[in-house]
Amino acid sequence: MLKKLLCSLLSFMIVIIFGALTSIAMAQSSTITGTITDANTGDPIPQVNVFIMELGTGEATDFDGRFEIPNVEHGTYTVRISSIGFVTNESEITVDANNTEFNFALREDIRALDDVVVTAFGLTREQRSVGYSVQEISGDVVNRVDQGNIVGALAGNVAGVQVVGSAGANLGGSERIRIR
């Protein structure tokens, strides 16, 4: 009888200690939030990638530039904030019970893109190094076409490109590009 009582008491103590350790471990994580804005205008930037390098997790900002990453253990991490048209920002943050909101401002990336040619194999080359004919379409031609999207504007303007649209493509349908 005493042996059963001791086993029961020991089991009960293990459950209590394990429960206390679990609640302590859970208390050491937080949900981090923040806003990503344009450094020049202060406007929020939607669809910015916020990635915690050491944890391999992240989120994209919503329409208001806000992000929320749940269950981040307390500690110091490197956060990479990136978006097309902006300079990628890597910052070190420290997450603890009092430090869960982080706001960042991104600067515009003003570097000009070089002209590239995409070949049939998906390789990029400079135009002068390609040994066959290359066709180019300027932004003025695309702007003159009365289309609801850029894909529709390519129709009939580029040799070897066929634009296939569904019914009502301008009213929410979709169009696809087939390249010969």
mmCIF file with all atom_site columns, C-alpha atoms in Angstrom:
data_model
loop_
_atom_site.group_PDB
_atom_site.id
_atom_site.type_symbol
_atom_site.label_atom_id
_atom_site.label_alt_id
_atom_site.label_comp_id
_atom_site.label_asym_id
_atom_site.label_entity_id
_atom_site.label_seq_id
_atom_site.pdbx_PDB_ins_code
_atom_site.Cartn_x
_atom_site.Cartn_y
_atom_site.Cartn_z
_atom_site.occupancy
_atom_site.B_iso_or_equiv
_atom_site.pdbx_formal_charge
_atom_site.auth_seq_id
_atom_site.auth_comp_id
_atom_site.auth_asym_id
_atom_site.auth_atom_id
_atom_site.pdbx_PDB_model_num
ATOM 1   C CA . MET A 1 1   ? 0.000   0.000  0.000   1.00 0.00 ? 1   MET A CA 1
ATOM 2   C CA . LEU A 1 2   ? 2.801   2.402  0.915   1.00 0.00 ? 2   LEU A CA 1
ATOM 3   C CA . LYS A 1 3   ? 4.541   1.564  -2.361  1.00 0.00 ? 3   LYS A CA 1
ATOM 4   C CA . LYS A 1 4   ? 1.417   2.497  -4.360  1.00 0.00 ? 4   LYS A CA 1
ATOM 5   C CA . LEU A 1 5   ? 1.038   5.725  -2.412  1.00 0.00 ? 5   LEU A CA 1
ATOM 6   C CA . LEU A 1 6   ? 4.678   6.678  -3.047  1.00 0.00 ? 6   LEU A CA 1
ATOM 7   C CA . CYS A 1 7   ? 4.348   5.902  -6.786  1.00 0.00 ? 7   CYS A CA 1
ATOM 8   C CA . SER A 1 8   ? 1.168   7.989  -7.003  1.00 0.00 ? 8   SER A CA 1
ATOM 9   C CA . LEU A 1 9   ? 2.789   10.896 -5.135  1.00 0.00 ? 9   LEU A CA 1
ATOM 10  C CA . LEU A 1 10  ? 5.883   10.731 -7.373  1.00 0.00 ? 10  LEU A CA 1
ATOM 11  C CA . SER A 1 11  ? 3.739   10.649 -10.532 1.00 0.00 ? 11  SER A CA 1
ATOM 12  C CA . PHE A 1 12  ? 1.715   13.606 -9.270  1.00 0.00 ? 12  PHE A CA 1
ATOM 13  C CA . MET A 1 13  ? 4.896   15.619 -8.563  1.00 0.00 ? 13  MET A CA 1
ATOM 14  C CA . ILE A 1 14  ? 6.301   14.832 -12.023 1.00 0.00 ? 14  ILE A CA 1
ATOM 15  C CA . VAL A 1 15  ? 3.077   16.043 -13.657 1.00 0.00 ? 15  VAL A CA 1
ATOM 16  C CA . ILE A 1 16  ? 3.136   19.277 -11.642 1.00 0.00 ? 16  ILE A CA 1
ATOM 17  C CA . ILE A 1 17  ? 6.809   19.956 -12.384 1.00 0.00 ? 17  ILE A CA 1
ATOM 18  C CA . PHE A 1 18  ? 6.384   19.163 -16.093 1.00 0.00 ? 18  PHE A CA 1
ATOM 19  C CA . GLY A 1 19  ? 3.321   21.433 -16.259 1.00 0.00 ? 19  GLY A CA 1
ATOM 20  C CA . ALA A 1 20  ? 5.220   24.269 -14.576 1.00 0.00 ? 20  ALA A CA 1
ATOM 21  C CA . LEU A 1 21  ? 8.178   23.879 -16.949 1.00 0.00 ? 21  LEU A CA 1
ATOM 22  C CA . THR A 1 22  ? 5.858   23.829 -19.962 1.00 0.00 ? 22  THR A CA 1
ATOM 23  C CA . SER A 1 23  ? 4.108   27.016 -18.865 1.00 0.00 ? 23  SER A CA 1
ATOM 24  C CA . ILE A 1 24  ? 7.462   28.711 -18.231 1.00 0.00 ? 24  ILE A CA 1
ATOM 25  C CA . ALA A 1 25  ? 8.706   27.670 -21.675 1.00 0.00 ? 25  ALA A CA 1
ATOM 26  C CA . MET A 1 26  ? 5.511   28.918 -23.296 1.00 0.00 ? 26  MET A CA 1
ATOM 27  C CA . ALA A 1 27  ? 5.770   32.208 -21.422 1.00 0.00 ? 27  ALA A CA 1
ATOM 28  C CA . GLN A 1 28  ? 9.136   32.826 -23.071 1.00 0.00 ? 28  GLN A CA 1
ATOM 29  C CA . SER A 1 29  ? 7.699   33.385 -26.519 1.00 0.00 ? 29  SER A CA 1
ATOM 30  C CA . SER A 1 30  ? 5.770   36.325 -27.896 1.00 0.00 ? 30  SER A CA 1
ATOM 31  C CA . THR A 1 31  ? 3.980   37.487 -31.007 1.00 0.00 ? 31  THR A CA 1
ATOM 32  C CA . ILE A 1 32  ? 5.995   40.217 -32.661 1.00 0.00 ? 32  ILE A CA 1
ATOM 33  C CA . THR A 1 33  ? 4.269   42.934 -34.664 1.00 0.00 ? 33  THR A CA 1
ATOM 34  C CA . GLY A 1 34  ? 5.238   46.070 -36.510 1.00 0.00 ? 34  GLY A CA 1
ATOM 35  C CA . THR A 1 35  ? 4.803   48.337 -39.498 1.00 0.00 ? 35  THR A CA 1
ATOM 36  C CA . ILE A 1 36  ? 6.991   48.783 -42.575 1.00 0.00 ? 36  ILE A CA 1
ATOM 37  C CA . THR A 1 37  ? 6.927   52.277 -44.087 1.00 0.00 ? 37  THR A CA 1
ATOM 38  C CA . ASP A 1 38  ? 8.566   54.178 -46.942 1.00 0.00 ? 38  ASP A CA 1
ATOM 39  C CA . ALA A 1 39  ? 11.489  56.189 -45.528 1.00 0.00 ? 39  ALA A CA 1
ATOM 40  C CA . ASN A 1 40  ? 10.777  59.136 -47.867 1.00 0.00 ? 40  ASN A CA 1
ATOM 41  C CA . THR A 1 41  ? 7.011   59.466 -47.557 1.00 0.00 ? 41  THR A CA 1
ATOM 42  C CA . GLY A 1 42  ? 6.158   57.602 -44.341 1.00 0.00 ? 42  GLY A CA 1
ATOM 43  C CA . ASP A 1 43  ? 3.458   55.646 -46.195 1.00 0.00 ? 43  ASP A CA 1
ATOM 44  C CA . PRO A 1 44  ? 2.948   51.977 -45.266 1.00 0.00 ? 44  PRO A CA 1
ATOM 45  C CA . ILE A 1 45  ? 4.298   49.448 -47.781 1.00 0.00 ? 45  ILE A CA 1
ATOM 46  C CA . PRO A 1 46  ? 2.166   46.348 -48.507 1.00 0.00 ? 46  PRO A CA 1
ATOM 47  C CA . GLN A 1 47  ? 3.566   42.900 -49.382 1.00 0.00 ? 47  GLN A CA 1
ATOM 48  C CA . VAL A 1 48  ? 6.982   43.396 -47.762 1.00 0.00 ? 48  VAL A CA 1
ATOM 49  C CA . ASN A 1 49  ? 8.728   40.170 -46.692 1.00 0.00 ? 49  ASN A CA 1
ATOM 50  C CA . VAL A 1 50  ? 9.715   40.151 -43.005 1.00 0.00 ? 50  VAL A CA 1
ATOM 51  C CA . PHE A 1 51  ? 11.920  37.113 -42.353 1.00 0.00 ? 51  PHE A CA 1
ATOM 52  C CA . ILE A 1 52  ? 13.631  36.010 -39.126 1.00 0.00 ? 52  ILE A CA 1
ATOM 53  C CA . MET A 1 53  ? 16.855  34.426 -40.353 1.00 0.00 ? 53  MET A CA 1
ATOM 54  C CA . GLU A 1 54  ? 17.694  32.210 -37.360 1.00 0.00 ? 54  GLU A CA 1
ATOM 55  C CA . LEU A 1 55  ? 14.167  30.773 -37.081 1.00 0.00 ? 55  LEU A CA 1
ATOM 56  C CA . GLY A 1 56  ? 13.528  30.383 -40.808 1.00 0.00 ? 56  GLY A CA 1
ATOM 57  C CA . THR A 1 57  ? 10.088  31.950 -40.456 1.00 0.00 ? 57  THR A CA 1
ATOM 58  C CA . GLY A 1 58  ? 8.430   35.164 -41.511 1.00 0.00 ? 58  GLY A CA 1
ATOM 59  C CA . GLU A 1 59  ? 5.364   36.924 -42.858 1.00 0.00 ? 59  GLU A CA 1
ATOM 60  C CA . ALA A 1 60  ? 4.394   39.464 -45.498 1.00 0.00 ? 60  ALA A CA 1
ATOM 61  C CA . THR A 1 61  ? 2.896   42.789 -44.551 1.00 0.00 ? 61  THR A CA 1
ATOM 62  C CA . ASP A 1 62  ? -0.784  43.440 -45.157 1.00 0.00 ? 62  ASP A CA 1
ATOM 63  C CA . PHE A 1 63  ? -2.277  46.350 -47.116 1.00 0.00 ? 63  PHE A CA 1
ATOM 64  C CA . ASP A 1 64  ? -1.542  48.714 -44.203 1.00 0.00 ? 64  ASP A CA 1
ATOM 65  C CA . GLY A 1 65  ? 2.132   47.667 -43.989 1.00 0.00 ? 65  GLY A CA 1
ATOM 66  C CA . ARG A 1 66  ? 1.571   45.708 -40.751 1.00 0.00 ? 66  ARG A CA 1
ATOM 67  C CA . PHE A 1 67  ? 3.023   42.286 -39.978 1.00 0.00 ? 67  PHE A CA 1
ATOM 68  C CA . GLU A 1 68  ? 2.528   39.759 -37.192 1.00 0.00 ? 68  GLU A CA 1
ATOM 69  C CA . ILE A 1 69  ? 4.759   36.756 -36.490 1.00 0.00 ? 69  ILE A CA 1
ATOM 70  C CA . PRO A 1 70  ? 3.445   34.475 -33.704 1.00 0.00 ? 70  PRO A CA 1
ATOM 71  C CA . ASN A 1 71  ? 5.383   32.240 -31.278 1.00 0.00 ? 71  ASN A CA 1
ATOM 72  C CA . VAL A 1 72  ? 8.793   33.899 -31.479 1.00 0.00 ? 72  VAL A CA 1
ATOM 73  C CA . GLU A 1 73  ? 10.963  32.708 -28.602 1.00 0.00 ? 73  GLU A CA 1
ATOM 74  C CA . HIS A 1 74  ? 12.657  35.432 -26.599 1.00 0.00 ? 74  HIS A CA 1
ATOM 75  C CA . GLY A 1 75  ? 16.145  36.180 -27.824 1.00 0.00 ? 75  GLY A CA 1
ATOM 76  C CA . THR A 1 76  ? 18.183  38.198 -30.310 1.00 0.00 ? 76  THR A CA 1
ATOM 77  C CA . TYR A 1 77  ? 17.589  37.656 -34.030 1.00 0.00 ? 77  TYR A CA 1
ATOM 78  C CA . THR A 1 78  ? 18.510  39.069 -37.430 1.00 0.00 ? 78  THR A CA 1
ATOM 79  C CA . VAL A 1 79  ? 15.446  40.219 -39.375 1.00 0.00 ? 79  VAL A CA 1
ATOM 80  C CA . ARG A 1 80  ? 15.593  40.675 -43.176 1.00 0.00 ? 80  ARG A CA 1
ATOM 81  C CA . ILE A 1 81  ? 13.027  43.088 -44.617 1.00 0.00 ? 81  ILE A CA 1
ATOM 82  C CA . SER A 1 82  ? 12.794  43.028 -48.420 1.00 0.00 ? 82  SER A CA 1
ATOM 83  C CA . SER A 1 83  ? 10.487  44.217 -51.169 1.00 0.00 ? 83  SER A CA 1
ATOM 84  C CA . ILE A 1 84  ? 10.834  44.843 -54.893 1.00 0.00 ? 84  ILE A CA 1
ATOM 85  C CA . GLY A 1 85  ? 11.887  48.425 -55.553 1.00 0.00 ? 85  GLY A CA 1
ATOM 86  C CA . PHE A 1 86  ? 13.337  48.921 -52.062 1.00 0.00 ? 86  PHE A CA 1
ATOM 87  C CA . VAL A 1 87  ? 16.783  48.363 -50.542 1.00 0.00 ? 87  VAL A CA 1
ATOM 88  C CA . THR A 1 88  ? 16.846  45.165 -48.425 1.00 0.00 ? 88  THR A CA 1
ATOM 89  C CA . ASN A 1 89  ? 17.280  45.921 -44.734 1.00 0.00 ? 89  ASN A CA 1
ATOM 90  C CA . GLU A 1 90  ? 18.847  43.508 -42.234 1.00 0.00 ? 90  GLU A CA 1
ATOM 91  C CA . SER A 1 91  ? 18.471  44.520 -38.598 1.00 0.00 ? 91  SER A CA 1
ATOM 92  C CA . GLU A 1 92  ? 19.152  42.880 -35.260 1.00 0.00 ? 92  GLU A CA 1
ATOM 93  C CA . ILE A 1 93  ? 16.212  42.777 -32.847 1.00 0.00 ? 93  ILE A CA 1
ATOM 94  C CA . THR A 1 94  ? 15.856  41.540 -29.287 1.00 0.00 ? 94  THR A CA 1
ATOM 95  C CA . VAL A 1 95  ? 12.518  39.958 -28.418 1.00 0.00 ? 95  VAL A CA 1
ATOM 96  C CA . ASP A 1 96  ? 11.431  39.801 -24.785 1.00 0.00 ? 96  ASP A CA 1
ATOM 97  C CA . ALA A 1 97  ? 8.251   40.335 -22.773 1.00 0.00 ? 97  ALA A CA 1
ATOM 98  C CA . ASN A 1 98  ? 8.542   44.138 -23.055 1.00 0.00 ? 98  ASN A CA 1
ATOM 99  C CA . ASN A 1 99  ? 9.906   44.314 -26.593 1.00 0.00 ? 99  ASN A CA 1
ATOM 100 C CA . THR A 1 100 ? 7.475   42.890 -29.173 1.00 0.00 ? 100 THR A CA 1
ATOM 101 C CA . GLU A 1 101 ? 6.791   45.746 -31.627 1.00 0.00 ? 101 GLU A CA 1
ATOM 102 C CA . PHE A 1 102 ? 9.330   46.596 -34.314 1.00 0.00 ? 102 PHE A CA 1
ATOM 103 C CA . ASN A 1 103 ? 8.848   49.261 -36.988 1.00 0.00 ? 103 ASN A CA 1
ATOM 104 C CA . PHE A 1 104 ? 11.120  49.652 -40.000 1.00 0.00 ? 104 PHE A CA 1
ATOM 105 C CA . ALA A 1 105 ? 11.471  52.205 -42.813 1.00 0.00 ? 105 ALA A CA 1
ATOM 106 C CA . LEU A 1 106 ? 12.716  51.111 -46.243 1.00 0.00 ? 106 LEU A CA 1
ATOM 107 C CA . ARG A 1 107 ? 14.513  53.332 -48.754 1.00 0.00 ? 107 ARG A CA 1
ATOM 108 C CA . GLU A 1 108 ? 13.725  53.141 -52.455 1.00 0.00 ? 108 GLU A CA 1
ATOM 109 C CA . ASP A 1 109 ? 16.241  51.293 -54.615 1.00 0.00 ? 109 ASP A CA 1
ATOM 110 C CA . ILE A 1 110 ? 17.083  53.745 -57.385 1.00 0.00 ? 110 ILE A CA 1
ATOM 111 C CA . ARG A 1 111 ? 19.418  51.491 -59.349 1.00 0.00 ? 111 ARG A CA 1
ATOM 112 C CA . ALA A 1 112 ? 18.409  51.122 -62.988 1.00 0.00 ? 112 ALA A CA 1
ATOM 113 C CA . LEU A 1 113 ? 17.861  47.626 -64.298 1.00 0.00 ? 113 LEU A CA 1
ATOM 114 C CA . ASP A 1 114 ? 20.072  46.534 -67.190 1.00 0.00 ? 114 ASP A CA 1
ATOM 115 C CA . ASP A 1 115 ? 18.489  45.165 -70.339 1.00 0.00 ? 115 ASP A CA 1
ATOM 116 C CA . VAL A 1 116 ? 18.499  41.394 -70.376 1.00 0.00 ? 116 VAL A CA 1
ATOM 117 C CA . VAL A 1 117 ? 17.343  38.815 -72.869 1.00 0.00 ? 117 VAL A CA 1
ATOM 118 C CA . VAL A 1 118 ? 15.520  35.722 -71.664 1.00 0.00 ? 118 VAL A CA 1
ATOM 119 C CA . THR A 1 119 ? 16.299  32.780 -73.905 1.00 0.00 ? 119 THR A CA 1
ATOM 120 C CA . ALA A 1 120 ? 14.215  29.691 -74.497 1.00 0.00 ? 120 ALA A CA 1
ATOM 121 C CA . PHE A 1 121 ? 16.110  27.859 -71.788 1.00 0.00 ? 121 PHE A CA 1
ATOM 122 C CA . GLY A 1 122 ? 15.437  30.543 -69.174 1.00 0.00 ? 122 GLY A CA 1
ATOM 123 C CA . LEU A 1 123 ? 19.034  31.781 -69.268 1.00 0.00 ? 123 LEU A CA 1
ATOM 124 C CA . THR A 1 124 ? 19.690  35.506 -69.302 1.00 0.00 ? 124 THR A CA 1
ATOM 125 C CA . ARG A 1 125 ? 22.204  37.041 -71.700 1.00 0.00 ? 125 ARG A CA 1
ATOM 126 C CA . GLU A 1 126 ? 23.118  40.507 -72.834 1.00 0.00 ? 126 GLU A CA 1
ATOM 127 C CA . GLN A 1 127 ? 21.510  41.331 -76.168 1.00 0.00 ? 127 GLN A CA 1
ATOM 128 C CA . ARG A 1 128 ? 24.804  41.738 -78.022 1.00 0.00 ? 128 ARG A CA 1
ATOM 129 C CA . SER A 1 129 ? 25.991  38.258 -76.966 1.00 0.00 ? 129 SER A CA 1
ATOM 130 C CA . VAL A 1 130 ? 22.955  36.434 -78.397 1.00 0.00 ? 130 VAL A CA 1
ATOM 131 C CA . GLY A 1 131 ? 23.592  35.033 -81.884 1.00 0.00 ? 131 GLY A CA 1
ATOM 132 C CA . TYR A 1 132 ? 20.009  35.231 -83.098 1.00 0.00 ? 132 TYR A CA 1
ATOM 133 C CA . SER A 1 133 ? 17.284  37.806 -83.619 1.00 0.00 ? 133 SER A CA 1
ATOM 134 C CA . VAL A 1 134 ? 15.950  39.606 -80.554 1.00 0.00 ? 134 VAL A CA 1
ATOM 135 C CA . GLN A 1 135 ? 12.743  41.591 -80.484 1.00 0.00 ? 135 GLN A CA 1
ATOM 136 C CA . GLU A 1 136 ? 12.163  44.495 -78.157 1.00 0.00 ? 136 GLU A CA 1
ATOM 137 C CA . ILE A 1 137 ? 8.983   46.282 -77.130 1.00 0.00 ? 137 ILE A CA 1
ATOM 138 C CA . SER A 1 138 ? 9.134   49.711 -75.539 1.00 0.00 ? 138 SER A CA 1
ATOM 139 C CA . GLY A 1 139 ? 6.948   51.077 -72.794 1.00 0.00 ? 139 GLY A CA 1
ATOM 140 C CA . ASP A 1 140 ? 5.407   53.608 -75.207 1.00 0.00 ? 140 ASP A CA 1
ATOM 141 C CA . VAL A 1 141 ? 3.934   50.815 -77.331 1.00 0.00 ? 141 VAL A CA 1
ATOM 142 C CA . VAL A 1 142 ? 2.474   49.119 -74.284 1.00 0.00 ? 142 VAL A CA 1
ATOM 143 C CA . ASN A 1 143 ? 0.984   52.407 -73.037 1.00 0.00 ? 143 ASN A CA 1
ATOM 144 C CA . ARG A 1 144 ? -0.725  53.134 -76.375 1.00 0.00 ? 144 ARG A CA 1
ATOM 145 C CA . VAL A 1 145 ? -2.672  49.854 -76.306 1.00 0.00 ? 145 VAL A CA 1
ATOM 146 C CA . ASP A 1 146 ? -6.059  50.113 -74.577 1.00 0.00 ? 146 ASP A CA 1
ATOM 147 C CA . GLN A 1 147 ? -5.820  47.078 -72.275 1.00 0.00 ? 147 GLN A CA 1
ATOM 148 C CA . GLY A 1 148 ? -6.538  46.486 -68.620 1.00 0.00 ? 148 GLY A CA 1
ATOM 149 C CA . ASN A 1 149 ? -3.214  44.733 -68.000 1.00 0.00 ? 149 ASN A CA 1
ATOM 150 C CA . ILE A 1 150 ? 0.312   44.379 -69.329 1.00 0.00 ? 150 ILE A CA 1
ATOM 151 C CA . VAL A 1 151 ? -0.222  40.838 -70.624 1.00 0.00 ? 151 VAL A CA 1
ATOM 152 C CA . GLY A 1 152 ? -3.040  41.934 -72.929 1.00 0.00 ? 152 GLY A CA 1
ATOM 153 C CA . ALA A 1 153 ? -0.892  44.808 -74.223 1.00 0.00 ? 153 ALA A CA 1
ATOM 154 C CA . LEU A 1 154 ? 1.706   42.317 -75.534 1.00 0.00 ? 154 LEU A CA 1
ATOM 155 C CA . ALA A 1 155 ? -0.828  40.695 -77.890 1.00 0.00 ? 155 ALA A CA 1
ATOM 156 C CA . GLY A 1 156 ? 0.179   41.270 -81.515 1.00 0.00 ? 156 GLY A CA 1
ATOM 157 C CA . ASN A 1 157 ? 3.279   43.285 -80.610 1.00 0.00 ? 157 ASN A CA 1
ATOM 158 C CA . VAL A 1 158 ? 5.889   40.577 -80.052 1.00 0.00 ? 158 VAL A CA 1
ATOM 159 C CA . ALA A 1 159 ? 6.701   37.869 -82.587 1.00 0.00 ? 159 ALA A CA 1
ATOM 160 C CA . GLY A 1 160 ? 6.343   34.347 -81.250 1.00 0.00 ? 160 GLY A CA 1
ATOM 161 C CA . VAL A 1 161 ? 4.197   35.436 -78.301 1.00 0.00 ? 161 VAL A CA 1
ATOM 162 C CA . GLN A 1 162 ? 0.583   34.369 -78.187 1.00 0.00 ? 162 GLN A CA 1
ATOM 163 C CA . VAL A 1 163 ? -1.720  35.874 -75.556 1.00 0.00 ? 163 VAL A CA 1
ATOM 164 C CA . VAL A 1 164 ? -4.575  33.570 -74.607 1.00 0.00 ? 164 VAL A CA 1
ATOM 165 C CA . GLY A 1 165 ? -7.361  35.141 -72.587 1.00 0.00 ? 165 GLY A CA 1
ATOM 166 C CA . SER A 1 166 ? -10.428 33.743 -70.947 1.00 0.00 ? 166 SER A CA 1
ATOM 167 C CA . ALA A 1 167 ? -13.889 35.167 -71.455 1.00 0.00 ? 167 ALA A CA 1
ATOM 168 C CA . GLY A 1 168 ? -14.151 38.509 -69.705 1.00 0.00 ? 168 GLY A CA 1
ATOM 169 C CA . ALA A 1 169 ? -10.387 38.853 -69.240 1.00 0.00 ? 169 ALA A CA 1
ATOM 170 C CA . ASN A 1 170 ? -10.731 42.585 -68.672 1.00 0.00 ? 170 ASN A CA 1
ATOM 171 C CA . LEU A 1 171 ? -13.470 42.045 -66.090 1.00 0.00 ? 171 LEU A CA 1
ATOM 172 C CA . GLY A 1 172 ? -11.575 39.835 -63.681 1.00 0.00 ? 172 GLY A CA 1
ATOM 173 C CA . GLY A 1 173 ? -10.674 36.927 -65.974 1.00 0.00 ? 173 GLY A CA 1
ATOM 174 C CA . SER A 1 174 ? -7.095  35.948 -66.660 1.00 0.00 ? 174 SER A CA 1
ATOM 175 C CA . GLU A 1 175 ? -4.749  35.920 -69.620 1.00 0.00 ? 175 GLU A CA 1
ATOM 176 C CA . ARG A 1 176 ? -1.771  33.670 -70.274 1.00 0.00 ? 176 ARG A CA 1
ATOM 177 C CA . ILE A 1 177 ? 1.311   34.086 -72.417 1.00 0.00 ? 177 ILE A CA 1
ATOM 178 C CA . ARG A 1 178 ? 2.525   31.281 -74.693 1.00 0.00 ? 178 ARG A CA 1
ATOM 179 C CA . ILE A 1 179 ? 6.017   31.739 -76.078 1.00 0.00 ? 179 ILE A CA 1
ATOM 180 C CA . ARG A 1 180 ? 6.891   29.778 -79.192 1.00 0.00 ? 180 ARG A CA 1
#
